[in-house]
Amino acid sequence: MSTSSSFNGGTPAPAWRRITAWLIDWLWILILPLLLVPVGVVVYSAGLRLPVPLWNLISFLFLIAPVTLWCARRESGRFQATPGKRARGLIVVDARSGGPIGFGRALLRNTAKIALPWQLGHTVAYGFAAEARNPSGSLMVLTITVYVIMFAWLGALFLPSGRTPYDLLAGTRVVRAHAP
């Protein structure tokens, strides 16, 4: 049995199919920020200035956590896929059995895939907004870390196994769905 051709759970998903699935998912995900931006504009216009750590917490609670939970629910549900994966004919399966994964593993997968890099990205963005003229060394290290994570996640899609670090962590694979 070859990891680059087929296994119990189906044929591994091509990198470009996974990338286009993620772009479709982002069309859905962007609905939430579009709804939240006017609230932020009103808060800012009212003169309320919050400390950077509080903005990070608010972003996490109202944006990052809901998106992460939504993706985990979709991948652990009966569809085994987010809307983008469904549109591209892909599903998330257990790497060993090829069967569906539970919510806990889907949440672990999406925390590593979405929540971690997104929260780090927000931390960097808020940090640069607060320290624009004199960014700290730790902020620069965090910025480099965010880019390393992004390129590692993306680059892993093009490896023969097609398994990203978050797939390895959660014990999952993304494969082509069998025709109904």
Coordinates of C-alpha atoms in Angstrom, one line a residue:
M1 CA 0.0 0.0 0.0
S2 CA 1.5 3.3 -1.1
T3 CA 0.9 6.6 0.7
S4 CA 1.1 8.5 -2.5
S5 CA -1.5 6.5 -4.4
S6 CA -4.4 5.0 -2.5
F7 CA -5.1 3.5 0.9
N8 CA -8.1 2.5 3.1
G9 CA -9.5 6.0 3.2
G10 CA -9.3 6.9 -0.5
T11 CA -6.9 8.7 -2.8
P12 CA -4.9 11.5 -1.3
A13 CA -6.2 15.0 -2.3
P14 CA -4.0 16.9 -4.7
A15 CA -2.5 20.1 -3.2
W16 CA -4.2 22.5 -5.6
R17 CA -7.6 20.9 -4.9
R18 CA -7.0 21.5 -1.2
I19 CA -5.9 25.1 -1.8
T20 CA -9.0 25.9 -3.9
A21 CA -11.2 24.2 -1.2
W22 CA -9.6 26.5 1.4
L23 CA -10.2 29.6 -0.8
I24 CA -13.9 28.6 -1.1
D25 CA -14.1 28.2 2.7
W26 CA -12.6 31.7 3.1
L27 CA -15.5 33.1 1.1
W28 CA -17.8 31.6 3.8
I29 CA -15.5 32.6 6.7
L30 CA -15.2 36.2 5.5
I31 CA -18.9 36.7 6.3
L32 CA -18.1 36.9 10.0
P33 CA -15.4 39.6 9.8
L34 CA -17.7 41.6 7.4
L35 CA -20.4 41.5 10.2
L36 CA -17.9 42.4 12.9
V37 CA -16.0 45.3 11.2
P38 CA -18.9 47.8 11.5
V39 CA -19.0 47.0 15.3
G40 CA -15.3 47.8 15.5
V41 CA -15.7 51.0 13.6
V42 CA -18.5 52.1 15.9
V43 CA -16.4 51.2 19.0
Y44 CA -13.3 53.1 17.6
S45 CA -15.4 56.1 16.5
A46 CA -16.9 56.3 20.0
G47 CA -13.4 56.9 21.3
L48 CA -13.0 53.6 23.1
R49 CA -9.3 52.6 23.0
L50 CA -8.7 49.1 24.3
P51 CA -5.3 47.7 25.2
V52 CA -3.7 45.4 22.7
P53 CA -4.1 42.2 24.8
L54 CA -7.9 42.9 25.1
W55 CA -8.2 43.4 21.3
N56 CA -6.4 40.0 20.9
L57 CA -8.9 38.4 23.3
I58 CA -11.9 39.9 21.6
S59 CA -10.7 38.9 18.2
F60 CA -10.1 35.3 19.4
L61 CA -13.5 35.0 21.1
F62 CA -15.6 36.6 18.4
L63 CA -13.8 35.6 15.2
I64 CA -11.1 33.0 15.5
A65 CA -12.8 30.6 18.0
P66 CA -16.1 30.5 16.1
V67 CA -14.4 29.9 12.7
T68 CA -12.3 27.1 14.2
L69 CA -15.3 25.5 15.9
W70 CA -17.3 25.8 12.7
C71 CA -14.6 24.1 10.6
A72 CA -14.1 21.4 13.2
R73 CA -17.9 20.7 13.4
R74 CA -18.1 20.4 9.6
E75 CA -15.1 18.1 9.3
S76 CA -16.4 15.8 12.2
G77 CA -20.0 15.9 11.0
R78 CA -21.7 13.7 8.5
F79 CA -20.2 15.5 5.6
Q80 CA -16.6 15.1 6.9
A81 CA -15.8 18.3 5.1
T82 CA -16.1 22.1 5.1
P83 CA -18.1 23.6 2.3
G84 CA -14.9 24.2 0.3
K85 CA -13.8 20.6 0.6
R86 CA -17.3 19.4 -0.3
A87 CA -17.3 21.6 -3.4
R88 CA -13.9 20.2 -4.4
G89 CA -14.9 16.5 -3.7
L90 CA -12.7 16.1 -0.6
I91 CA -13.2 14.7 2.9
V92 CA -11.2 14.5 6.1
V93 CA -10.6 10.9 7.3
D94 CA -8.7 9.0 10.0
A95 CA -5.2 8.4 8.6
R96 CA -5.1 4.7 9.7
S97 CA -8.7 3.5 9.3
G98 CA -9.9 5.8 6.6
G99 CA -13.1 6.4 8.6
P100 CA -14.6 9.6 9.9
I101 CA -13.0 11.5 12.7
G102 CA -14.6 12.8 15.9
F103 CA -15.1 16.3 17.0
G104 CA -12.0 16.3 19.3
R105 CA -9.6 15.4 16.6
A106 CA -11.2 17.8 14.1
L107 CA -10.9 20.5 16.8
L108 CA -7.2 19.7 17.3
R109 CA -6.7 19.7 13.5
N110 CA -8.4 23.1 13.1
T111 CA -6.8 24.6 16.1
A112 CA -3.4 23.9 14.6
K113 CA -4.5 24.8 11.1
I114 CA -6.6 27.9 11.8
A115 CA -6.6 29.2 15.4
L116 CA -2.9 29.1 16.1
P117 CA -1.6 30.9 13.0
W118 CA -4.5 33.3 12.9
Q119 CA -4.1 34.3 16.5
L120 CA -0.4 34.7 16.1
G121 CA -1.1 36.9 13.0
H122 CA -3.5 39.1 15.0
T123 CA -0.9 39.4 17.8
V124 CA 1.7 40.5 15.2
A125 CA -0.8 43.0 13.6
Y126 CA -1.9 44.5 16.9
G127 CA 1.8 44.6 18.0
F128 CA 2.9 46.5 14.9
A129 CA -0.1 48.9 15.3
A130 CA 1.0 49.6 18.9
E131 CA 4.7 49.6 18.3
A132 CA 4.8 51.0 14.7
R133 CA 7.8 53.2 15.1
N134 CA 9.9 50.9 17.3
P135 CA 8.9 47.2 17.0
S136 CA 10.4 45.0 19.7
G137 CA 12.7 42.1 19.0
S138 CA 10.1 39.6 20.3
L139 CA 7.6 41.0 17.8
M140 CA 10.0 40.5 15.0
V141 CA 10.6 36.9 16.1
L142 CA 6.9 36.3 16.3
T143 CA 6.4 37.7 12.8
I144 CA 9.0 35.4 11.4
T145 CA 7.3 32.5 13.3
V146 CA 4.0 33.3 11.6
Y147 CA 5.6 33.2 8.2
V148 CA 7.4 29.9 8.9
I149 CA 4.1 28.3 10.0
M150 CA 2.3 29.6 6.9
F151 CA 4.9 28.3 4.5
A152 CA 5.3 25.0 6.4
W153 CA 1.5 24.4 6.2
L154 CA 1.4 25.3 2.5
G155 CA 4.6 23.5 1.5
A156 CA 3.6 20.3 3.2
L157 CA 0.6 20.0 0.8
F158 CA 3.1 19.4 -2.0
L159 CA 5.0 16.6 -0.3
P160 CA 4.3 13.1 -1.6
S161 CA 2.1 12.2 1.4
G162 CA 0.2 15.5 1.2
R163 CA -0.1 15.5 5.0
T164 CA 0.4 18.8 6.7
P165 CA 1.8 19.2 10.2
Y166 CA -1.8 19.7 11.5
D167 CA -2.9 16.4 9.7
L168 CA 0.0 14.6 11.3
L169 CA -0.9 16.0 14.7
A170 CA -4.5 15.0 14.4
G171 CA -3.8 11.7 12.7
T172 CA -5.9 12.7 9.7
R173 CA -5.7 12.8 5.9
V174 CA -7.6 14.7 3.3
V175 CA -8.7 12.5 0.5
R176 CA -10.9 12.5 -2.5
A177 CA -14.5 11.6 -1.6
H178 CA -15.9 8.4 -3.0
A179 CA -18.7 9.0 -5.6
P180 CA -22.1 8.5 -4.0

